[in-house]
Structure formats: structure tokens, C-alpha cells
Coordinates of C-alpha atoms (C1' of nucleotides) in Angstrom, one line a residue:
Chain A
X1 CA 39.5 -38.9 -62.2
X2 CA 37.0 -41.4 -61.1
X3 CA 34.1 -39.7 -62.9
X4 CA 35.8 -39.7 -66.2
X5 CA 36.6 -43.4 -65.9
X6 CA 33.0 -44.1 -64.9
X7 CA 31.6 -42.2 -67.8
X8 CA 34.0 -44.0 -70.1
X9 CA 32.8 -47.2 -68.7
X10 CA 29.2 -46.3 -69.0
X11 CA 29.7 -45.3 -72.6
X12 CA 31.3 -48.6 -73.2
X13 CA 28.3 -50.3 -71.5
X14 CA 25.8 -48.4 -73.6
X15 CA 27.5 -49.1 -76.8
X16 CA 27.7 -52.7 -75.8
X17 CA 23.9 -52.8 -75.8
X18 CA 24.1 -52.2 -79.4
X19 CA 22.1 -49.0 -79.6
X20 CA 22.3 -47.0 -82.6
X21 CA 22.7 -43.3 -82.0
X22 CA 21.7 -40.0 -83.5
X23 CA 23.2 -39.3 -86.8
X24 CA 23.4 -43.0 -87.6
X25 CA 26.8 -43.3 -86.0
X26 CA 27.5 -46.3 -83.9
X27 CA 29.6 -45.9 -80.8
X28 CA 32.9 -47.7 -80.6
X29 CA 32.7 -51.3 -79.4
X30 CA 33.8 -52.1 -75.9
X31 CA 37.3 -52.9 -74.8
X32 CA 38.6 -56.1 -76.2
X33 CA 36.9 -55.8 -79.5
X34 CA 39.2 -55.3 -82.3
X35 CA 38.3 -52.8 -85.0
X36 CA 40.3 -50.9 -87.5
X37 CA 38.9 -47.5 -86.6
X38 CA 37.8 -48.5 -83.1
X39 CA 40.9 -47.1 -81.5
X40 CA 40.6 -43.9 -83.4
X41 CA 37.0 -43.3 -82.2
X42 CA 37.9 -44.2 -78.7
X43 CA 40.7 -41.6 -79.0
X44 CA 38.2 -39.1 -80.3
X45 CA 35.8 -39.6 -77.4
X46 CA 38.6 -39.6 -75.0
X47 CA 39.7 -36.3 -76.4
X48 CA 36.3 -34.8 -76.2
X49 CA 35.7 -35.9 -72.7
X50 CA 39.1 -34.6 -71.7
X51 CA 38.3 -31.3 -73.2
X52 CA 35.0 -31.3 -71.3
X53 CA 36.6 -32.2 -68.1
X54 CA 39.3 -29.6 -68.4
X55 CA 37.1 -26.9 -69.7
X56 CA 37.0 -25.2 -66.3
X57 CA 40.7 -25.0 -66.1
X58 CA 40.9 -22.7 -69.1
X59 CA 40.4 -19.1 -69.5
X60 CA 36.9 -17.8 -70.4
X61 CA 37.7 -17.0 -74.0
X62 CA 39.6 -20.2 -74.5
X63 CA 36.7 -22.1 -72.9
X64 CA 34.2 -20.3 -75.1
X65 CA 36.1 -21.2 -78.2
X66 CA 36.5 -24.8 -77.0
X67 CA 32.8 -24.9 -76.2
X68 CA 31.9 -23.7 -79.6
X69 CA 34.3 -26.2 -81.1
X70 CA 32.7 -29.0 -79.1
X71 CA 29.2 -27.9 -80.1
X72 CA 30.2 -28.2 -83.6
X73 CA 32.0 -31.4 -83.2
X74 CA 30.8 -34.2 -85.3
X75 CA 30.6 -36.5 -82.3
X76 CA 28.5 -34.1 -80.3
X77 CA 25.0 -35.4 -81.2
X78 CA 26.2 -38.9 -80.4
X79 CA 27.6 -37.9 -77.1
X80 CA 24.5 -36.0 -76.2
X81 CA 22.4 -39.1 -76.9
X82 CA 24.7 -41.3 -74.8
X83 CA 24.6 -38.8 -72.0
X84 CA 20.9 -38.9 -72.2
X85 CA 20.9 -42.6 -71.7
X86 CA 23.3 -42.4 -68.8
X87 CA 21.1 -39.8 -67.3
X88 CA 18.1 -42.0 -67.8
X89 CA 19.8 -44.8 -65.9
X90 CA 21.3 -42.7 -63.1
X91 CA 18.1 -40.8 -62.8
X92 CA 16.6 -43.6 -60.8
X93 CA 19.2 -43.3 -58.1
X94 CA 18.8 -39.6 -58.1
X95 CA 15.1 -39.9 -57.8
X96 CA 15.6 -42.3 -55.0
X97 CA 17.8 -40.0 -53.2
X98 CA 15.5 -37.1 -53.7
X99 CA 13.1 -37.4 -50.9
X100 CA 11.1 -34.7 -49.4
X101 CA 13.1 -33.9 -46.3
X102 CA 10.9 -33.2 -43.3
X103 CA 11.1 -29.8 -41.7
X104 CA 14.1 -29.6 -39.5
X105 CA 12.9 -29.7 -35.9
X106 CA 15.8 -27.5 -34.9
X107 CA 14.9 -24.9 -37.5
X108 CA 11.3 -25.1 -36.3
X109 CA 12.4 -24.5 -32.8
X110 CA 14.5 -21.5 -33.8
X111 CA 11.6 -20.1 -35.8
X112 CA 9.2 -20.5 -33.0
X113 CA 11.6 -18.9 -30.6
X114 CA 12.2 -16.0 -32.8
X115 CA 8.5 -15.6 -33.4
X116 CA 7.9 -15.7 -29.6
X117 CA 10.6 -13.2 -28.9
X118 CA 9.2 -10.9 -31.5
X119 CA 12.2 -11.0 -33.7
X120 CA 10.6 -12.9 -36.5
X121 CA 7.1 -12.3 -37.6
X122 CA 5.3 -9.0 -38.1
X123 CA 7.5 -6.0 -37.8
X124 CA 5.2 -4.1 -35.5
X125 CA 3.8 -5.5 -32.3
X126 CA 6.1 -8.4 -32.1
X127 CA 8.8 -6.5 -30.2
X128 CA 6.3 -4.7 -28.0
X129 CA 4.6 -8.0 -27.3
X130 CA 7.8 -9.5 -26.1
X131 CA 8.6 -6.4 -24.1
X132 CA 5.1 -6.7 -22.6
X133 CA 5.8 -10.3 -21.7
X134 CA 9.0 -9.3 -20.1
X135 CA 7.2 -6.5 -18.3
X136 CA 4.8 -9.0 -16.9
X137 CA 7.6 -11.2 -15.9
X138 CA 9.3 -8.4 -14.1
X139 CA 6.1 -8.1 -12.0
X140 CA 6.2 -4.3 -12.1
X141 CA 3.9 -1.9 -13.9
X142 CA 5.2 1.0 -15.8
X143 CA 8.0 1.5 -13.3
X144 CA 11.1 0.2 -15.0
X145 CA 10.2 1.8 -18.3
X146 CA 13.8 2.8 -18.7
X147 CA 14.8 -0.8 -18.7
X148 CA 11.9 -1.6 -21.0
X149 CA 12.8 0.9 -23.5
X150 CA 16.4 -0.2 -23.3
X151 CA 15.3 -3.8 -23.8
X152 CA 13.0 -2.9 -26.6
X153 CA 15.6 -0.8 -28.3
X154 CA 18.1 -3.7 -28.2
X155 CA 15.5 -6.1 -29.4
X156 CA 14.6 -3.9 -32.3
X157 CA 18.3 -3.6 -33.1
X158 CA 18.6 -7.4 -33.2
X159 CA 15.4 -7.6 -35.3
X160 CA 16.7 -5.1 -37.8
X161 CA 20.0 -6.9 -38.2
X162 CA 18.2 -10.2 -38.4
X163 CA 15.8 -9.0 -41.1
X164 CA 18.5 -7.3 -43.0
X165 CA 20.7 -10.3 -43.0
X166 CA 17.8 -12.6 -43.9
X167 CA 16.9 -10.4 -46.8
X168 CA 20.5 -10.3 -47.9
X169 CA 20.6 -14.1 -47.8
X170 CA 17.3 -14.5 -49.6
X171 CA 18.4 -12.1 -52.3
X172 CA 21.7 -13.8 -52.7
X173 CA 20.0 -17.1 -52.8
X174 CA 17.6 -16.0 -55.5
X175 CA 20.4 -14.4 -57.5
X176 CA 22.4 -17.5 -57.3
X177 CA 19.5 -19.7 -58.1
X178 CA 18.7 -17.7 -61.2
X179 CA 22.3 -17.8 -62.2
X180 CA 22.5 -21.5 -61.8
X181 CA 19.2 -22.0 -63.6
X182 CA 20.3 -19.9 -66.5
X183 CA 23.6 -21.7 -66.6
X184 CA 21.9 -25.1 -66.5
X185 CA 19.4 -24.0 -69.2
X186 CA 22.3 -22.9 -71.3
X187 CA 24.1 -26.1 -70.7
X188 CA 21.1 -28.1 -71.5
X189 CA 21.9 -27.4 -75.1
X190 CA 25.1 -29.4 -74.8
X191 CA 24.1 -31.9 -72.2
X192 CA 20.8 -33.3 -71.2
X193 CA 19.3 -31.5 -68.2
X194 CA 15.7 -32.1 -67.4
X195 CA 13.6 -29.4 -65.7
X196 CA 13.3 -31.8 -62.8
X197 CA 17.0 -31.7 -62.4
X198 CA 17.1 -28.0 -62.4
X199 CA 14.4 -28.1 -59.8
X200 CA 16.5 -30.4 -57.8
X201 CA 19.5 -28.2 -58.1
X202 CA 17.4 -25.3 -57.0
X203 CA 16.4 -27.4 -54.0
X204 CA 20.0 -28.1 -53.2
X205 CA 20.8 -24.4 -53.4
X206 CA 17.9 -23.5 -51.2
X207 CA 18.9 -26.1 -48.6
X208 CA 22.4 -24.7 -48.6
X209 CA 21.2 -21.2 -48.1
X210 CA 18.7 -22.2 -45.5
X211 CA 21.5 -23.9 -43.5
X212 CA 23.2 -20.5 -43.6
X213 CA 20.0 -18.9 -42.6
X214 CA 19.8 -21.4 -39.7
X215 CA 23.1 -20.2 -38.5
X216 CA 21.8 -16.6 -38.7
X217 CA 18.7 -17.7 -36.7
X218 CA 20.8 -19.5 -34.2
X219 CA 23.1 -16.5 -33.5
X220 CA 20.0 -14.3 -33.4
X221 CA 18.5 -16.6 -30.8
X222 CA 21.6 -16.5 -28.8
X223 CA 21.7 -12.7 -28.9
X224 CA 18.1 -12.6 -27.8
X225 CA 18.8 -15.0 -25.0
X226 CA 21.7 -13.0 -23.8
X227 CA 19.7 -9.8 -24.0
X228 CA 16.9 -11.5 -22.2
X229 CA 19.0 -13.0 -19.5
X230 CA 20.6 -9.6 -18.9
X231 CA 17.2 -8.0 -18.7
X232 CA 16.0 -10.6 -16.3
X233 CA 19.1 -10.4 -14.3
X234 CA 18.6 -6.7 -14.1
X235 CA 15.4 -7.4 -12.3
X236 CA 17.2 -9.2 -9.6
X237 CA 19.9 -6.6 -9.4
X238 CA 19.4 -4.9 -6.1
X239 CA 19.6 -1.2 -5.7
X240 CA 19.1 0.4 -2.4
X241 CA 16.1 2.7 -2.1
X242 CA 16.8 6.3 -1.5
X243 CA 17.2 7.4 2.0
X244 CA 14.0 9.4 1.7
X245 CA 12.1 6.3 0.5
X246 CA 13.4 4.2 3.3
X247 CA 12.4 6.9 5.8
X248 CA 8.9 7.1 4.5
X249 CA 8.6 3.3 4.6
X250 CA 10.0 3.1 8.0
X251 CA 7.8 5.9 9.2
X252 CA 4.8 4.0 8.0
X253 CA 6.0 0.7 9.4
X254 CA 6.7 2.0 12.9
X255 CA 3.7 4.1 13.0
X256 CA 1.6 1.0 12.1
X257 CA 3.6 -1.4 14.2
X258 CA 0.4 -3.0 15.5
X259 CA -0.6 -3.8 12.0
X260 CA 2.1 -3.2 9.5
X261 CA 0.1 -4.4 6.5
X262 CA -0.6 -1.5 4.3
X263 CA -3.7 -1.7 2.2
X264 CA -3.5 -1.7 -1.5
X265 CA -4.2 2.0 -1.6
X266 CA -1.7 2.7 1.1
X267 CA 0.9 0.7 -0.8
X268 CA 0.1 2.7 -3.9
X269 CA 0.5 5.9 -2.1
X270 CA 3.8 4.8 -0.5
X271 CA 5.0 3.7 -3.8
X272 CA 4.2 7.0 -5.3
X273 CA 5.9 8.8 -2.4
X274 CA 9.0 6.7 -2.6
X275 CA 9.1 6.5 -6.3
X276 CA 9.1 2.8 -6.3
X277 CA 6.6 0.2 -7.4
X278 CA 3.8 -1.3 -5.4
X279 CA 5.4 -4.7 -5.5
X280 CA 8.6 -3.1 -4.1
X281 CA 6.6 -1.7 -1.3
X282 CA 5.1 -5.2 -0.7
X283 CA 8.6 -6.6 -0.8
X284 CA 9.9 -4.0 1.6
X285 CA 7.1 -4.7 4.1
X286 CA 7.5 -8.4 3.7
X287 CA 11.2 -8.2 4.4
X288 CA 10.7 -5.6 7.2
X289 CA 8.1 -7.6 9.0
X290 CA 10.0 -10.8 9.0
X291 CA 13.3 -9.2 9.9
X292 CA 11.8 -7.1 12.6
X293 CA 10.0 -10.0 14.1
X294 CA 13.2 -12.1 13.9
X295 CA 15.2 -9.6 15.8
X296 CA 13.3 -6.9 17.5
X297 CA 16.3 -6.0 19.6
X298 CA 18.2 -5.0 16.5
X299 CA 15.5 -2.7 15.3
X300 CA 15.0 -1.1 18.7
X301 CA 17.0 1.9 18.0
X302 CA 15.5 2.5 14.7
X303 CA 12.1 2.0 16.1
X304 CA 12.8 4.6 18.8
X305 CA 13.9 7.0 16.2
X306 CA 10.8 6.7 14.1
X307 CA 8.5 6.4 17.1
X308 CA 9.7 9.7 18.4
X309 CA 9.5 11.2 15.0
X310 CA 6.0 10.0 14.3
X311 CA 4.9 10.9 17.8
X312 CA 5.9 14.4 17.3
X313 CA 4.2 14.5 14.0
X314 CA 1.1 12.9 15.4
X315 CA 1.0 15.2 18.3
X316 CA 1.1 18.2 16.1
X317 CA -1.4 16.7 13.7
X318 CA -3.6 15.7 16.6
X319 CA -3.5 19.2 18.1
X320 CA -4.2 20.7 14.8
X321 CA -7.0 18.2 14.3
X322 CA -8.5 19.0 17.6
X323 CA -8.3 22.7 16.8
X324 CA -9.9 22.0 13.5
X325 CA -12.7 20.0 15.1
X326 CA -13.3 22.7 17.6
X327 CA -13.5 25.0 14.6
X328 CA -16.3 23.0 13.4
X329 CA -14.6 20.5 11.1
X330 CA -16.9 17.5 10.6
X331 CA -14.6 15.3 8.5
X332 CA -11.6 13.3 9.5
X333 CA -8.4 15.1 8.7
X334 CA -6.9 12.1 7.1
X335 CA -5.5 14.1 4.2
X336 CA -2.7 15.4 6.4
X337 CA 0.6 15.2 4.8
X338 CA 2.5 13.6 7.7
X339 CA 2.1 9.9 7.2
X340 CA -1.6 9.6 6.6
X341 CA -1.7 6.1 5.0
X342 CA -4.3 4.7 7.3
X343 CA -7.4 6.4 6.2
X344 CA -9.8 3.5 7.0
X345 CA -8.0 2.6 10.1
X346 CA -10.0 4.7 12.5
X347 CA -11.5 1.5 13.9
X348 CA -8.2 0.2 14.9
X349 CA -7.2 3.6 16.2
X350 CA -10.4 3.9 18.2
X351 CA -10.1 0.6 19.9
X352 CA -6.5 1.1 20.5
X353 CA -7.1 4.4 22.2
X354 CA -9.7 2.7 24.2
X355 CA -7.4 0.1 25.4
X356 CA -4.6 2.6 26.0
X357 CA -6.5 5.0 28.0
X358 CA -8.5 2.5 29.8
X359 CA -11.7 4.4 29.1
X360 CA -13.4 5.1 25.9
X361 CA -11.9 7.8 23.9
X362 CA -14.9 9.6 22.6
X363 CA -12.9 11.9 20.3
X364 CA -12.3 9.0 18.0
X365 CA -12.5 11.3 15.0
X366 CA -9.3 13.1 16.0
X367 CA -7.6 11.8 13.0
X368 CA -5.5 9.1 11.5
X369 CA -2.3 10.4 13.0
X370 CA -3.5 9.4 16.3
X371 CA -2.8 5.9 15.2
X372 CA 0.8 6.8 14.9
X373 CA 0.7 8.1 18.4
X374 CA -0.8 4.9 19.6
X375 CA 1.7 2.8 17.9
X376 CA 4.5 4.9 19.1
X377 CA 3.3 4.7 22.6
X378 CA 2.8 1.0 22.2
X379 CA 6.3 0.7 21.0
X380 CA 7.7 2.7 23.9
X381 CA 5.8 0.6 26.3
X382 CA 7.0 -2.5 24.6
X383 CA 10.6 -1.5 25.3
X384 CA 10.0 -1.7 29.0
X385 CA 7.0 -3.8 29.7
X386 CA 7.4 -6.0 26.7
X387 CA 5.4 -6.2 23.5
X388 CA 3.0 -8.8 24.8
X389 CA 1.1 -6.9 27.4
X390 CA 2.0 -3.4 26.4
X391 CA -1.6 -2.6 25.9
X392 CA -2.9 -4.8 28.6
X393 CA -4.3 -7.3 26.1
X394 CA -2.2 -10.3 26.8
X395 CA -4.4 -12.6 24.9
X396 CA -4.1 -10.6 21.8
X397 CA -0.5 -9.6 21.9
X398 CA 1.2 -12.7 23.1
X399 CA 5.0 -12.7 22.6
X400 CA 4.7 -16.1 21.2
X401 CA 2.4 -15.1 18.4
X402 CA 4.6 -12.2 17.6
X403 CA 7.9 -13.9 17.6
X404 CA 7.1 -17.1 16.0
X405 CA 4.0 -17.6 13.9
X406 CA 1.5 -15.1 12.7
X407 CA 2.6 -12.4 15.2
X408 CA 0.8 -9.5 13.6
X409 CA -2.1 -11.5 12.6
X410 CA -3.3 -11.6 16.2
X411 CA -2.2 -8.0 16.5
X412 CA -4.9 -7.0 14.1
X413 CA -7.5 -8.2 16.4
X414 CA -8.7 -4.7 17.1
X415 CA -9.8 -4.4 13.6
X416 CA -11.2 -7.8 13.6
X417 CA -13.5 -6.8 16.3
X418 CA -15.2 -4.9 13.6
X419 CA -15.0 -7.7 11.2
X420 CA -14.2 -11.1 12.6
X421 CA -13.3 -12.6 9.3
X422 CA -10.9 -10.2 7.9
X423 CA -7.3 -11.2 7.6
X424 CA -4.0 -9.6 7.6
X425 CA -3.4 -7.1 5.0
X426 CA -7.0 -6.7 4.3
X427 CA -7.6 -4.6 7.4
X428 CA -7.2 -1.3 5.8
X429 CA -9.0 -1.8 2.6
X430 CA -11.8 -3.9 4.0
X431 CA -13.2 -1.1 6.1
X432 CA -13.3 1.1 3.1
X433 CA -15.2 -1.5 1.2
Chain B
dC1 C1' 38.0 -9.7 0.6
dG2 C1' 34.7 -10.7 4.1
dC3 C1' 30.8 -9.4 6.4
dC4 C1' 26.5 -7.4 7.0
dA5 C1' 22.4 -5.0 5.1
dT6 C1' 18.9 -5.2 2.0
dG7 C1' 16.1 -5.8 -2.1
dA8 C1' 14.3 -9.6 -4.9
dT9 C1' 12.9 -14.2 -5.7
dT10 C1' 11.2 -18.8 -4.4
dT11 C1' 8.5 -21.9 -1.9
dA12 C1' 4.8 -23.3 0.9
dC13 C1' 0.7 -22.2 3.1
dC14 C1' -3.8 -20.4 3.8
Chain C
dG1 C1' -3.6 -13.5 -4.3
dG2 C1' -1.3 -12.2 -0.1
dT3 C1' 1.9 -13.5 3.2
dA4 C1' 5.7 -15.9 6.0
dA5 C1' 9.9 -17.9 5.7
dA6 C1' 14.0 -19.2 3.4
dT7 C1' 17.1 -18.1 0.2
dC8 C1' 19.6 -15.6 -3.4
dA9 C1' 22.4 -12.0 -4.9
dT10 C1' 24.2 -7.6 -4.8
dG11 C1' 25.6 -3.0 -2.5
dG12 C1' 28.4 -0.9 0.7
dC13 C1' 31.5 -0.6 4.3
dG14 C1' 35.6 -1.5 7.1

DNA sequence: CGCCATGATTTACC
DNA sequence: GGTAAATCATGGCG
């Protein structure tokens, strides 16, 4: 019982100073001073203090009775005054220790993160904002909405739990604070408690609760991080495209082998047809180009397959187109359903046909599918005569340029005849602009 | 389980 | 911003 001993000492010290106390009663002299009733008083005080110190060990009724007894004790006013003095003295150290603690940087970090993730802050919008950010990060449009809704739902769940818990903590904190304040106010009748001290106690309680809140925030952050990482990982998760989608993409690729750079519109249409995103189409073509270029031999069989396929389609379409044109059809039948991604590609087609046939092909308006035919033929020729001079344009289709750097960029030359500055990928869309 | 195919990402370049 | 090239990471098959 160090506290008790200290208080006893303090009391001794106070009395040594010779203060008179309330009720005109002097406190007992310090140790060593002889007095006839000194020991008795000391005994008295000792008893009182002992009762105070052990009050918590007793039952409620017993304690209440004791409390009442103490309140009515003749020494109470004197003790009260002494305690006031002790408080006055120790108050300095308390005040010194009571500094405005700066906002915890860790807590601030957590708060910021929760705010950024849409967990904290306004109920509405926050979550969707985070989801939108995640959507932007995924690079896709409204494609992976299933994942989005899943992510959003989970985030909402986290947010709800977080807010519920936070509210619970706040409520508990307030309740406890009120309780403690009431207790202290009540106790201030028996012992000196300044409002400042109550304030300080409230501060301590709040700090304790905020540390609990910090744990809540921390675990919420962790949950969000896990959710987020899972969501982001899901982006990387590879799932093979459907067979149909691959077929559509391959058809386009091999029918545009001379220039496998679909325009933005073409990409969009391919994406729609394949039920994938535009960026997935871009990825696919990027991968396809590089892998085809790296190992043409490996893709030979596949190329033959699609070449034949598109050739048949093209032939049919061409025949139909010719018939249509004969039947007074002034427009280009680009709207054909069999692989008509190259609407603005007639220039390429026209020149290719020229090169192929050796003479100018006046029926250039036959249709987009002719391009497929051209590419198909080009491919078939490339099998035997090599890709380089398949079309008798050695300077344009050098094997070196195809196999190492910028292969198809030169291959787009037919289009660039029309526009010398256009680059790869812009071939299709540029003509339409 | 290892290997290959393949979709996605990263990095560098223009 | 689009692309090539390299790389990562997973799916699928034997």
C-alpha cells in the first residue's frame, strides 16, 4: 500500500506546516512529536483512511453504510481540507503531465485510408467512388460489373460493420464517461475533485476508447486491403475466352494479316461480338501479333484454317456483292455479317487487289470481304513463296521487317499510300476521319 | 506435377 | 495513347 503510506506522509507534512483546518481542529503533529492525544488522533486518521481504502472490498450496502458513516465522521471536514491541499500540491505535476497530445499519425493514416476507400466519411458515394476508382484501375469499362458489384457489396458490408462498431464504441464511451462524471461529481462531496480533473478523466476515457477505435479502424483497413487485393488479383486472373470469341478474333486477325491493327470501332465491334472488353481485344491482338511474328511456323496450321474459312466467306460475300452491284447497289456492302470489321479499309483492299492482280481492279467497291480474300491469298502465297515477296512488293514486305522490328508497320504501306503519315493502328479509323 | 497456351501486366519507345 | 516486347500468372492437358 504505497499510496496509503504516501498519503499518510503527506498528511504529516501538511500538518507540520502548521495549518489550521476547518472546524478549528488541528491535525496531529508529525512523527516523533509526543502528545497525549496525538496517538489517538493518528489512530483515528489511520482508521478512516483504512476504511476509505478498503471501501471497494465491501459489499454495496456495507459500503454505503460506511460511506454515510464517513461522511458524518467528525474528522471528515478536516480530511477534506487536507486532501484539498494535497491536491493543490500534486495538481502541478498533474497539470505538467497533462499536455495536449498531438494527433496520432497512425490514426490519421488509418482515417485517411478509410476515407479514401469509402469506408469512413459520407455513407453514400464513398463506396461507389472507391468502386469507380477500382474500375478505373481495372482498365475496363462496364464489363466486369459482376466483380464490381461483388466488390461494392463487400465494401458496403465492411462499412456497415465498421459504422455499427464505431457507433457502439462511441455510445459505450459516452455512457461510461457520463457514468464516471456522475460518480466523480458525487464523490466530489467527499473528496475534492475539480471540474478540470473531471475533464482530465474524460480525456483519459476518450483516449482509451479511441485506442480501441484505432484497433477497429486497423482491422477494418486490413479487411479492405484484403478485399482490394483480392479484387485486384481477380483482374489478373486469366480466364480463357470462349471458343467462339477466339474464333471471331482469329478470323479477324488472319483476314487482316496484312494489317492486324483493328481500329477503335473495329475493336468495339469485336468486343461486342466476343462479349469481352475493348482492352481485352487490344490485349488479344497485341499478344497475337507478337506471338505470330515470333513463330509464324507454329501458327501456320491455324492460319490455313482461318484463311480457308474466310476465303470461303469472302468468296460468297464477294459473289453476293457483285450480284448486288449488278442489281444496282451503289453502296459498299460493308454491313455483311461475315467479318466486316474493315469498313474504311477499302483503300488497302483496293491497292492490294491491284498488286495481286497485277492490273488495276476497277471493281474496288466489291466490298470489305475482298480484303479477307486478299489476306487469305496473301497468306497462302506466303506459305510457298514466303511472306516477303508474296505480293511482289519486296520493299514493303521484307521478312526482316516482319520478323524483327515493326513488321506490320511496313505492311501497312498500302494504306499509307493514301496517307503517308498514318501509323499502325490508325489505318482503319483514319480513313473514316 | 511439369509443361505449354494464353490472357494480363509492365516497361520502354515513339 | 498505342504498340512491341518481356514478363507474370493462371488454365488446362497429359
